[in-house]
């Protein structure tokens, strides 16, 4: 899929192409203890079962040739646990085809890339001879999970694409890779960093809205406090504005369409907007109603570029650390 506007894509999940890029429940991992984490296995006795939306993923040996099909989070999570996949989907919005936080974590090994803008290339994936396919953020997995599962053991989402909590995804991928301890360590480290950054910032208790301006000029805003992108910001202490919470949905769960004449509904302590292009940003910022927003007047408006939008829209251990280091400081500065 293209990533010209990750927030916009996430606003219209069903318009995503074959690979997409967080559900709120705690689920049990097959064969796990009460906490959903098993012991590490010796190679001779490695046997893992992970429950998923389309059934169990059963692995009789530790995966060595991992291919990711889901957008962003799949690759990030494997890499964060020390496993660089043999092949991953290319990110079309960056020159290298990788997100900067992902690329920085590769070390000396870089995976092959394949394009998914026209759909999942099943033969190409099979050519990598994978022994595990990660498709947790594949938005059309319900249509082709059987095809992928025929190539190699397939780890799907537990709830839905980009609906599983990042902590749960980290545990599930870690379990499949035989890296339960590493998964829990990365979760603990990331949660500690979130807490430290939050406590040192002016964000806690401040209201925010996060919206997308499409290529056609339509304005969509997040209205669900449980939405993954909203949750990405809420974990740093921000609160979704009550005004957008009251908006009716636009046909896509958790998304509301806002007319130009009602633009003030997206006003908050922080007003975040993502755009499809610089042209659309310039046109939107030139409107009179935009200039009248209180957040714009006092400096609380923040335009998100595609990298920032994708870091928020697809949270993983790696992207959350990028958010903490690069996005939270921007938001904090806008509040001062």
XYZ file of N, CA and C in Angstrom, residues 12-271:
780
model
N -9.630 5.274 6.973
C -10.473 4.487 6.073
C -9.875 3.105 5.931
N -9.956 2.309 6.989
C -9.247 1.033 7.030
C -9.598 0.135 5.858
N -10.852 0.118 5.454
C -11.250 -0.829 4.420
C -10.768 -0.422 3.044
N -10.203 0.775 2.924
C -9.642 1.174 1.646
C -8.167 0.820 1.553
N -7.623 0.227 2.602
C -6.223 -0.169 2.567
C -6.033 -1.252 1.504
N -4.845 -1.311 0.947
C -4.529 -2.390 0.029
C -4.174 -3.626 0.815
N -3.672 -4.608 0.134
C -3.604 -5.941 0.730
C -2.873 -5.988 2.054
N -1.874 -5.158 2.247
C -1.182 -5.205 3.522
C -1.446 -3.928 4.275
N -1.954 -3.987 5.433
C -2.172 -2.831 6.245
C -1.146 -2.721 7.331
N -1.446 -2.060 7.661
C -0.574 -1.803 8.682
C -1.127 -2.691 9.737
N -5.427 -1.204 18.067
C -4.752 -2.027 18.996
C -5.980 -2.429 19.700
N -7.757 -3.470 19.660
C -8.350 -4.341 20.555
C -7.821 -4.128 21.912
N -8.592 -4.354 22.631
C -8.384 -4.029 24.009
C -8.454 -5.229 24.893
N -8.479 -6.383 24.630
C -8.588 -7.452 25.611
C -7.269 -8.139 25.801
N -7.203 -8.885 26.857
C -6.045 -9.736 27.083
C -6.425 -11.138 26.656
N -5.600 -11.766 25.877
C -5.922 -13.088 25.371
C -4.895 -14.079 25.855
N -5.272 -15.336 25.817
C -4.344 -16.386 26.248
C -3.596 -16.921 25.048
N -2.323 -17.165 25.232
C -1.520 -17.795 24.198
C -1.577 -19.293 24.391
N -1.789 -20.012 23.294
C -1.872 -21.458 23.403
C -0.610 -22.030 24.015
N -0.769 -22.891 25.023
C 0.373 -23.533 25.650
C 1.112 -22.647 26.621
N 0.514 -21.482 26.996
C 1.200 -20.552 27.866
C 0.733 -20.695 29.291
N 1.498 -20.073 30.178
C 1.089 -20.026 31.570
C 0.060 -18.951 31.781
N -0.206 -18.671 33.038
C -1.268 -17.736 33.359
C -0.979 -16.338 32.852
N 0.283 -15.963 32.735
C 0.636 -14.633 32.294
C 0.811 -14.548 30.782
N 0.540 -15.625 30.034
C 0.655 -15.601 28.591
C 2.072 -15.694 28.082
N 3.011 -16.043 28.935
C 4.410 -16.144 28.543
C 4.946 -17.492 28.984
N 5.586 -18.184 28.080
C 6.125 -19.494 28.414
C 7.618 -19.405 28.663
N 8.181 -20.523 29.065
C 9.625 -20.625 29.234
C 10.302 -20.616 27.870
N 11.611 -20.319 27.852
C 12.395 -20.451 26.632
C 12.686 -21.934 26.404
N 12.745 -22.330 25.145
C 12.907 -23.738 24.816
C 14.298 -24.021 24.267
N 14.818 -25.195 24.560
C 15.983 -25.687 23.854
C 15.547 -26.044 22.442
N 16.502 -25.982 21.497
C 16.150 -26.253 20.106
C 15.506 -27.626 19.938
N 16.014 -28.618 20.678
C 15.525 -29.986 20.500
C 14.085 -30.153 20.958
N 13.632 -29.278 21.848
C 12.285 -29.443 22.386
C 11.371 -28.269 22.049
N 11.786 -27.438 21.087
C 10.985 -26.263 20.741
C 9.626 -26.688 20.191
N 8.589 -26.247 20.839
C 7.224 -26.520 20.387
C 6.330 -25.409 20.911
N 5.763 -24.647 19.993
C 4.996 -23.460 20.367
C 3.667 -23.442 19.635
N 2.631 -23.055 20.352
C 1.324 -22.821 19.751
C 0.838 -21.441 20.170
N 0.469 -20.628 19.197
C -0.043 -19.285 19.472
C -1.436 -19.165 18.868
N -2.391 -18.771 19.677
C -3.753 -18.610 19.191
C -3.876 -17.343 18.355
N -4.726 -17.396 17.329
C -4.964 -16.234 16.485
C -6.391 -16.201 15.990
N -6.718 -15.177 15.267
C -8.076 -14.978 14.771
C -8.532 -16.117 13.872
N -7.612 -16.688 13.120
C -7.969 -17.724 12.150
C -7.499 -19.110 12.586
N -7.251 -19.272 13.868
C -6.814 -20.559 14.382
C -5.430 -20.475 14.989
N -4.894 -21.625 15.329
C -3.603 -21.682 16.008
C -2.432 -21.684 15.032
N -1.362 -21.029 15.436
C -0.084 -21.120 14.736
C 0.777 -22.118 15.497
N 1.144 -23.209 14.844
C 1.901 -24.279 15.492
C 3.303 -24.327 14.894
N 4.304 -24.224 15.752
C 5.694 -24.226 15.315
C 6.451 -25.325 16.038
N 7.109 -26.184 15.272
C 7.863 -27.295 15.851
C 9.358 -27.021 15.902
N 9.787 -25.880 15.344
C 11.185 -25.485 15.462
C 11.254 -23.963 15.497
N 12.320 -23.450 16.037
C 12.484 -22.007 16.153
C 12.628 -21.398 14.752
N 11.788 -20.430 14.397
C 11.838 -19.852 13.048
C 13.185 -19.200 12.752
N 13.663 -19.428 11.548
C 14.929 -18.851 11.104
C 14.759 -17.988 9.861
N 13.672 -18.200 9.117
C 13.434 -17.432 7.901
C 12.038 -16.806 7.997
N 12.003 -15.631 8.609
C 10.736 -14.939 8.850
C 10.466 -13.949 7.724
N 9.251 -13.965 7.224
C 8.793 -12.970 6.255
C 7.620 -12.228 6.875
N 7.626 -10.908 6.799
C 6.502 -10.126 7.311
C 5.636 -9.659 6.152
N 4.347 -9.683 6.372
C 3.390 -9.257 5.354
C 2.563 -8.080 5.849
N 2.288 -8.049 7.146
C 1.552 -6.933 7.717
C 2.401 -5.677 7.749
N 1.737 -4.529 7.692
C 2.436 -3.264 7.580
C 3.050 -2.821 8.906
N 4.313 -2.447 8.901
C 4.962 -1.744 9.989
C 5.225 -2.555 11.233
N 4.176 -2.808 11.994
C 4.306 -3.426 13.309
C 4.937 -4.805 13.221
N 4.596 -5.575 12.217
C 5.133 -6.925 12.077
C 6.660 -6.909 11.995
N 7.170 -6.082 11.095
C 8.618 -5.975 10.930
C 9.265 -5.390 12.175
N 8.688 -4.303 12.680
C 9.247 -3.644 13.862
C 9.396 -4.602 15.038
N 8.356 -5.395 15.281
C 8.360 -6.255 16.458
C 9.421 -7.338 16.350
N 9.521 -7.951 15.179
C 10.552 -8.976 14.990
C 11.946 -8.388 15.176
N 12.183 -7.238 14.556
C 13.504 -6.605 14.642
C 13.819 -6.199 16.079
N 12.823 -5.685 16.793
C 13.024 -5.279 18.190
C 13.425 -6.453 19.066
N 13.028 -7.662 18.652
C 13.356 -8.865 19.415
C 14.617 -9.550 18.904
N 15.320 -8.882 17.996
C 16.598 -9.399 17.528
C 16.522 -10.310 16.327
N 15.370 -10.346 15.652
C 15.204 -11.193 14.471
C 14.944 -10.300 13.259
N 15.902 -10.205 12.361
C 15.706 -9.446 11.133
C 15.082 -10.374 10.100
N 13.878 -10.073 9.619
C 13.231 -10.949 8.635
C 14.061 -11.065 7.357
N 13.835 -12.135 6.626
C 14.530 -12.278 5.344
C 13.910 -11.382 4.288
N 12.624 -11.040 4.456
C 11.954 -10.177 3.486
C 10.790 -9.461 4.158
N 10.556 -8.203 3.723
C 9.508 -7.367 4.317
C 8.858 -6.521 3.222
N 7.644 -6.009 3.466
C 7.025 -5.095 2.508
C 7.785 -3.770 2.449
N 7.918 -3.228 1.273
C 8.579 -1.936 1.096
C 7.652 -0.804 1.524
N 8.189 0.146 2.278
C 7.446 1.352 2.651
C 7.613 2.358 1.522
N 6.548 2.639 0.808
C 6.659 3.452 -0.404
C 6.871 4.932 -0.126
N 6.682 5.366 1.114
C 6.781 6.797 1.417
C 8.173 7.228 1.868
N 9.134 6.291 1.927
C 10.502 6.660 2.310
C 11.477 6.230 1.219
N 12.557 6.973 1.016
C 13.509 6.638 -0.054
C 14.102 5.241 0.072
N 14.394 4.818 1.300
C 15.031 3.519 1.497
C 14.039 2.368 1.497
N 12.751 2.690 1.630
C 11.744 1.644 1.740
C 11.560 1.128 3.151
N 12.260 1.739 4.111
C 12.128 1.372 5.523
C 11.786 2.610 6.342
N 11.047 2.416 7.425
C 10.855 3.509 8.362
C 12.177 3.774 9.085
N 12.460 5.022 9.453
C 13.768 5.328 10.052
C 14.044 4.564 11.341
N 13.003 4.367 12.170
C 13.230 3.643 13.425
C 13.490 2.152 13.180
N 12.918 1.632 12.116
C 13.165 0.233 11.771
C 14.568 0.068 11.212
N 14.922 0.940 10.296
C 16.230 0.858 9.644
C 17.362 0.998 10.653
N 17.166 1.856 11.656
C 18.205 2.078 12.657
C 18.451 0.851 13.518
N 17.470 -0.052 13.569
C 17.579 -1.236 14.432
C 18.080 -2.473 13.698
N 18.305 -2.378 12.389
C 18.718 -3.548 11.623
C 20.108 -4.051 11.996
N 20.993 -3.145 12.362
C 22.378 -3.557 12.554
C 23.030 -3.775 11.201
N 23.759 -4.855 11.051
C 24.449 -5.106 9.797
C 23.662 -5.927 8.798
N 22.444 -6.317 9.155
C 21.631 -7.164 8.282
C 20.408 -6.404 7.799
N 20.193 -6.406 6.492
C 19.017 -5.742 5.934
C 18.193 -6.774 5.160
N 16.892 -6.759 5.335
C 16.051 -7.731 4.636
C 15.813 -7.358 3.183
N 15.439 -8.341 2.405
C 14.943 -8.087 1.060
C 13.596 -7.372 1.173
N 13.210 -6.683 0.104
C 11.929 -5.984 0.090
C 11.077 -6.469 -1.070
N 9.767 -6.422 -0.868
C 8.841 -6.688 -1.964
C 7.727 -5.652 -1.907
N 7.144 -5.376 -3.052
C 6.110 -4.349 -3.152
C 4.732 -4.963 -2.968
N 3.890 -4.275 -2.201
C 2.535 -4.775 -1.952
C 1.474 -3.794 -2.432
N 1.894 -2.736 -3.140
C 0.926 -1.736 -3.577
C -0.159 -2.331 -4.470
N 0.173 -3.377 -5.197
C -0.822 -4.000 -6.063
C -1.412 -5.269 -5.493
N -1.121 -5.550 -4.234
C -1.610 -6.773 -3.602
C -0.453 -7.611 -3.092
N -0.772 -8.608 -2.302
C 0.260 -9.464 -1.726
C 0.842 -10.381 -2.805
N 2.156 -10.348 -3.033
C 2.783 -11.190 -4.063
C 3.091 -12.583 -3.503
N 2.140 -13.472 -3.584
C 2.267 -14.776 -2.933
C 3.462 -15.582 -3.450
N 3.668 -15.593 -4.766
C 4.786 -16.361 -5.315
C 6.122 -15.785 -4.857
N 6.196 -14.475 -4.801
C 7.424 -13.824 -4.338
C 7.697 -14.191 -2.883
N 6.670 -14.187 -2.058
C 6.828 -14.553 -0.649
C 7.289 -16.003 -0.526
N 6.682 -16.881 -1.309
C 7.057 -18.296 -1.265
C 8.508 -18.499 -1.681
N 9.013 -17.635 -2.568
C 10.384 -17.793 -3.057
C 11.427 -17.575 -1.962
N 11.044 -16.927 -0.878
C 11.970 -16.708 0.236
C 12.040 -17.917 1.169
N 11.223 -18.929 0.887
C 11.203 -20.155 1.681
C 11.051 -19.869 3.175
N 10.013 -19.114 3.551
C 9.857 -18.751 4.965
C 9.447 -19.943 5.822
N 9.835 -19.892 7.102
C 9.318 -20.880 8.051
C 8.368 -20.227 9.059
N 8.127 -18.914 8.888
C 7.097 -18.196 9.636
C 6.739 -16.926 8.882
N 5.442 -16.686 8.721
C 4.949 -15.450 8.116
C 4.212 -14.657 9.189
N 4.635 -13.413 9.402
C 3.948 -12.522 10.331
C 2.987 -11.641 9.542
N 1.700 -11.750 9.853
C 0.675 -10.986 9.132
C -0.295 -10.341 10.110
N 0.235 -9.848 11.207
C -0.609 -9.283 12.258
C -1.295 -8.004 11.795
N -0.637 -7.236 10.938
C -1.232 -5.993 10.456
C -1.573 -6.047 8.974
N -1.971 -7.201 8.516
C -2.447 -7.358 7.141
C -3.943 -7.058 7.133
N -4.321 -5.951 6.500
C -5.712 -5.507 6.541
C -6.656 -6.388 5.735
N -6.135 -7.204 4.852
C -7.004 -8.074 4.066
C -6.708 -9.540 4.331
N -6.216 -9.805 5.505
C -5.863 -11.180 5.851
C -7.075 -12.096 5.829
N -8.251 -11.557 6.102
C -9.447 -12.396 6.076
C -9.713 -12.950 4.686
N -9.165 -12.315 3.656
C -9.387 -12.751 2.281
C -8.344 -13.759 1.801
N -7.147 -13.723 2.358
C -6.089 -14.591 1.814
C -5.259 -15.301 2.869
N -5.792 -15.436 4.089
C -4.995 -16.111 5.114
C -4.707 -17.562 4.746
N -5.665 -18.222 4.070
C -5.455 -19.621 3.695
C -4.312 -19.753 2.688
N -4.212 -18.789 1.769
C -3.137 -18.828 0.779
C -1.778 -18.655 1.438
N -1.688 -17.719 2.360
C -0.425 -17.505 3.065
C -0.081 -18.687 3.964
N -1.089 -19.230 4.646
C -0.858 -20.351 5.561
C -0.400 -21.597 4.822
N -0.715 -21.682 3.524
C -0.257 -22.818 2.732
C 1.226 -22.701 2.389
N 1.773 -21.487 2.505
C 3.192 -21.272 2.224
C 4.045 -21.606 3.438
N 3.596 -21.160 4.618
C 4.356 -21.364 5.861
C 3.434 -21.103 7.037
N 3.805 -21.539 8.237
C 3.011 -21.190 9.416
C 2.773 -19.686 9.477
N 1.538 -19.309 9.740
C 1.114 -17.913 9.660
C 0.666 -17.420 11.027
N 1.261 -16.318 11.481
C 0.816 -15.687 12.724
C -0.058 -14.497 12.371
N -1.350 -14.597 12.679
C -2.299 -13.530 12.383
C -2.507 -12.662 13.614
N -3.345 -11.670 13.464
C -3.754 -10.871 14.618
C -4.665 -11.697 15.517
N -4.787 -11.281 16.759
C -5.688 -11.946 17.700
C -7.087 -11.360 17.616
N -7.172 -10.048 17.374
C -8.465 -9.357 17.343
C -8.795 -8.836 15.954
N -7.909 -8.065 15.389
C -8.101 -7.483 14.065
C -6.854 -6.720 13.682
N -6.711 -6.333 12.393
C -5.525 -5.600 11.964
C -5.408 -4.269 12.689
N -4.268 -4.060 13.317
C -3.990 -2.843 14.072
C -4.977 -2.621 15.213
N -5.506 -3.705 15.756
C -6.407 -3.623 16.905
C -5.792 -4.224 18.163
N -4.831 -5.108 18.007
C -4.185 -5.714 19.172
C -3.258 -4.698 19.843
N -3.229 -4.681 21.173
C -2.330 -3.795 21.898
C -0.882 -4.131 21.552
N -0.039 -3.109 21.510
C 1.350 -3.346 21.113
C 2.046 -4.297 22.083
N 1.666 -4.246 23.357
C 2.259 -5.172 24.322
C 1.889 -6.619 23.992
N 0.621 -6.832 23.629
C 0.172 -8.182 23.304
C 0.821 -8.694 22.022
N 0.943 -7.810 21.039
C 1.618 -8.199 19.800
C 3.071 -8.577 20.072
N 3.740 -7.808 20.907
C 5.135 -8.104 21.242
C 5.249 -9.465 21.911
N 4.332 -9.760 22.828
C 4.363 -11.065 23.509
C 4.081 -12.206 22.530
N 3.115 -12.023 21.646
C 2.739 -13.094 20.719
C 3.867 -13.384 19.735
N 4.443 -12.318 19.177
C 5.560 -12.508 18.252
C 6.757 -13.100 18.989
N 7.019 -12.605 20.187
C 8.115 -13.150 20.978
C 7.934 -14.620 21.275
N 6.699 -15.023 21.550
C 6.421 -16.429 21.827
C 6.660 -17.282 20.584
N 6.198 -16.795 19.432
C 6.383 -17.541 18.186
C 7.858 -17.681 17.827
N 8.649 -16.677 18.177
C 10.076 -16.701 17.854
C 10.909 -17.391 18.922
N 10.261 -17.838 20.004
C 11.002 -18.437 21.102
C 11.788 -17.416 21.890
N 11.271 -16.179 21.936
C 11.979 -15.091 22.608
C 11.062 -14.400 23.610
N 10.452 -15.191 24.460
C 9.522 -14.657 25.458
C 10.205 -13.668 26.398
N 11.394 -14.024 26.867
C 12.091 -13.159 27.817
C 12.459 -11.822 27.187
N 12.952 -11.874 25.951
C 13.295 -10.629 25.263
C 12.064 -9.766 25.059
N 10.932 -10.392 24.731
C 9.695 -9.641 24.522
C 9.286 -8.901 25.790
N 9.299 -9.600 26.905
C 8.908 -8.954 28.155
C 9.891 -7.854 28.542
N 11.161 -8.067 28.263
C 12.160 -7.040 28.563
C 11.910 -5.779 27.744
N 11.626 -5.927 26.457
C 11.370 -4.760 25.609
C 10.094 -4.046 26.020
N 9.084 -4.796 26.424
C 7.848 -4.177 26.911
C 8.127 -3.355 28.165
N 8.839 -3.947 29.102
C 9.154 -3.258 30.358
C 9.965 -1.997 30.101
N 10.967 -2.094 29.237
C 11.801 -0.936 28.915
C 10.979 0.170 28.258
N 10.108 -0.210 27.339
C 9.309 0.781 26.620
C 8.286 1.435 27.527
N 7.630 0.659 28.361
C 6.672 1.234 29.307
C 7.369 2.176 30.289
N 8.586 1.828 30.693
C 9.343 2.710 31.588
C 9.676 4.024 30.890
N 10.061 3.929 29.625
C 10.392 5.152 28.894
C 9.159 6.020 28.707
N 8.031 5.422 28.372
C 6.786 6.181 28.238
C 6.503 6.949 29.522
N 6.627 6.270 30.649
C 6.354 6.889 31.944
C 7.308 8.042 32.224
N 8.584 7.842 31.950
C 9.577 8.882 32.212
C 9.354 10.106 31.327
N 9.092 9.871 30.041
C 8.871 10.979 29.111
C 7.587 11.719 29.459
N 6.548 10.983 29.779
C 5.268 11.591 30.163
C 5.429 12.481 31.395
N 6.094 11.963 32.412
C 6.217 12.701 33.667
C 7.084 13.950 33.531
N 7.965 13.963 32.540
C 8.852 15.114 32.348
C 8.284 16.133 31.365
N 7.096 15.877 30.818
C 6.518 16.743 29.794
C 5.295 17.484 30.334
N 4.836 18.520 29.608
C 3.611 19.228 29.998
C 2.348 18.592 29.420
N 2.460 17.403 28.834
C 1.324 16.797 28.140
C 0.204 16.293 29.045
N 0.483 15.701 30.209
C -0.599 15.104 30.997
C -1.737 16.083 31.289
N -2.961 15.633 30.983
C -4.154 16.421 31.249
C -4.551 17.362 30.132
N -3.703 17.555 29.136
C -4.032 18.437 28.024
C -4.916 17.703 27.012
N -5.806 18.458 26.376
C -6.692 17.864 25.374
C -6.047 17.923 23.994
N -6.469 17.000 23.145
C -5.959 16.995 21.778
C -7.019 16.469 20.827
N -6.854 16.812 19.569
C -7.578 16.161 18.478
C -6.545 15.775 17.437
N -6.847 14.744 16.667
C -5.947 14.339 15.591
C -6.797 14.069 14.363
N -6.488 14.789 13.301
C -7.329 14.770 12.107
C -6.490 14.539 10.863
N -7.182 14.253 9.781
C -6.547 14.017 8.491
C -7.292 14.804 7.427
N -6.538 15.462 6.560
C -7.125 16.145 5.413
C -6.786 15.323 4.180
N -7.811 14.805 3.523
C -7.605 13.915 2.383
C -7.270 14.702 1.126
N -6.943 13.987 0.076
C -6.616 14.627 -1.190
C -7.802 15.395 -1.758
N -9.020 14.974 -1.403
C -10.219 15.670 -1.873
C -10.600 16.829 -0.969
N -9.837 17.038 0.103
C -10.111 18.137 1.010
C -11.017 17.786 2.167
N -11.464 16.531 2.244
C -12.315 16.121 3.354
C -11.511 16.066 4.648
N -12.182 16.441 5.733
C -11.547 16.452 7.048
C -12.130 15.319 7.876
N -11.269 14.427 8.324
C -11.693 13.315 9.172
C -10.959 13.431 10.498
N -11.672 13.202 11.581
C -11.042 13.300 12.893
C -11.320 12.061 13.726
N -10.368 11.697 14.537
C -10.536 10.542 15.411
C -11.509 10.890 16.530
N -12.470 9.998 16.774
C -13.484 10.265 17.795
C -13.635 9.127 18.793
N -12.756 8.136 18.702
C -12.827 6.971 19.580
C -11.619 6.966 20.508
N -11.825 7.042 21.831
C -10.685 7.064 22.751
C -9.872 5.776 22.739
N -10.456 4.700 22.210
C -9.760 3.417 22.164
C -9.040 3.177 20.842
N -9.140 4.130 19.924
C -8.452 4.007 18.644
C -6.945 3.925 18.872
N -6.276 3.167 18.023
C -4.847 2.925 18.219
C -4.031 4.211 18.177
N -4.341 5.102 17.243
C -3.579 6.341 17.153
C -3.861 7.227 18.358
N -5.113 7.276 18.780
C -5.483 8.032 19.974
C -4.763 7.468 21.196
N -4.732 6.148 21.289
C -4.057 5.501 22.414
C -2.563 5.789 22.419
N -1.976 5.923 21.219
C -0.553 6.227 21.128
C -0.228 7.546 21.819
N -1.145 8.504 21.693
C -0.945 9.805 22.326
C -1.391 9.804 23.776
N -2.455 9.061 24.069
C -2.990 9.025 25.432
C -1.995 8.423 26.416
N -1.157 7.500 25.953
C -0.203 6.890 26.880
C 0.835 7.893 27.383
N 0.927 9.035 26.702
C 1.809 10.100 27.172
C 1.055 11.156 27.978
N -0.195 10.858 28.345
C -0.943 11.720 29.251
C -1.973 12.622 28.610
N -2.038 12.658 27.285
C -3.014 13.501 26.601
C -4.410 12.890 26.662
N -5.427 13.742 26.541
C -6.818 13.303 26.580
C -7.538 13.772 25.326
N -8.235 12.859 24.665
C -8.993 13.228 23.475
C -10.074 14.237 23.849
N -10.201 15.288 23.051
C -11.151 16.362 23.343
C -12.578 15.837 23.461
N -13.318 16.243 24.494
C -14.722 15.820 24.642
C -15.586 16.216 23.451
N -15.206 17.269 22.749
C -16.022 17.724 21.619
C -16.024 16.708 20.480
N -14.895 16.075 20.221
C -14.880 15.083 19.149
C -15.440 13.748 19.622
N -15.384 13.504 20.925
C -15.978 12.275 21.456
C -17.471 12.224 21.181
N -18.096 13.398 21.107
C -19.544 13.470 20.925
C -19.967 13.432 19.462
N -19.018 13.423 18.539
C -19.364 13.450 17.118
C -19.890 12.103 16.641
N -20.848 12.111 15.710
C -21.302 10.842 15.114
C -20.236 10.293 14.187
N -20.163 8.977 14.084
C -19.179 8.365 13.197
C -19.586 8.565 11.749
N -18.613 8.434 10.858
C -18.849 8.704 9.441
C -19.022 7.433 8.626
N -19.240 6.312 9.274
C -19.340 5.045 8.564
C -18.169 4.149 8.862
N -17.060 4.743 9.263
C -15.902 3.985 9.718
C -15.815 4.141 11.222
N -15.761 3.040 11.933
C -15.788 3.073 13.386
C -14.700 3.974 13.946
N -15.114 4.908 14.808
C -14.158 5.767 15.484
C -13.703 6.965 14.690
N -14.303 7.188 13.520
C -13.915 8.299 12.660
C -15.122 9.184 12.407
N -14.934 10.493 12.508
C -16.003 11.441 12.215
C -15.544 12.379 11.104
N -16.477 12.715 10.213
C -16.201 13.692 9.166
C -16.606 15.072 9.666
N -15.740 16.042 9.474
C -15.981 17.401 9.958
C -16.069 18.343 8.765
N -17.129 19.127 8.710
C -17.287 20.096 7.628
C -16.447 21.335 7.922
N -16.145 22.093 6.869
C -15.348 23.304 7.040
C -16.014 24.281 7.997
N -17.346 24.412 7.905
C -18.029 25.377 8.764
C -18.025 24.972 10.234
N -17.791 23.695 10.503
C -17.713 23.213 11.886
C -16.279 22.888 12.295
N -15.337 23.529 11.641
C -13.933 23.206 11.866
C -13.509 23.418 13.315
N -14.186 24.333 14.008
C -13.793 24.633 15.385
C -13.925 23.431 16.314
N -14.620 22.380 15.863
C -14.784 21.199 16.713
C -13.451 20.485 16.938
N -12.487 20.692 16.052
C -11.185 20.040 16.228
C -10.223 20.893 17.053
N -10.701 22.039 17.528
C -9.867 22.900 18.363
C -9.650 22.251 19.725
N -8.438 22.299 20.222
C -8.097 21.707 21.521
C -6.778 22.317 21.980
N -6.289 21.874 23.135
C -4.972 22.355 23.560
C -3.936 22.052 22.488
N -4.033 20.867 21.909
C -3.193 20.472 20.780
C -4.084 20.022 19.635
N -3.924 20.641 18.484
C -4.665 20.249 17.288
C -3.668 19.676 16.292
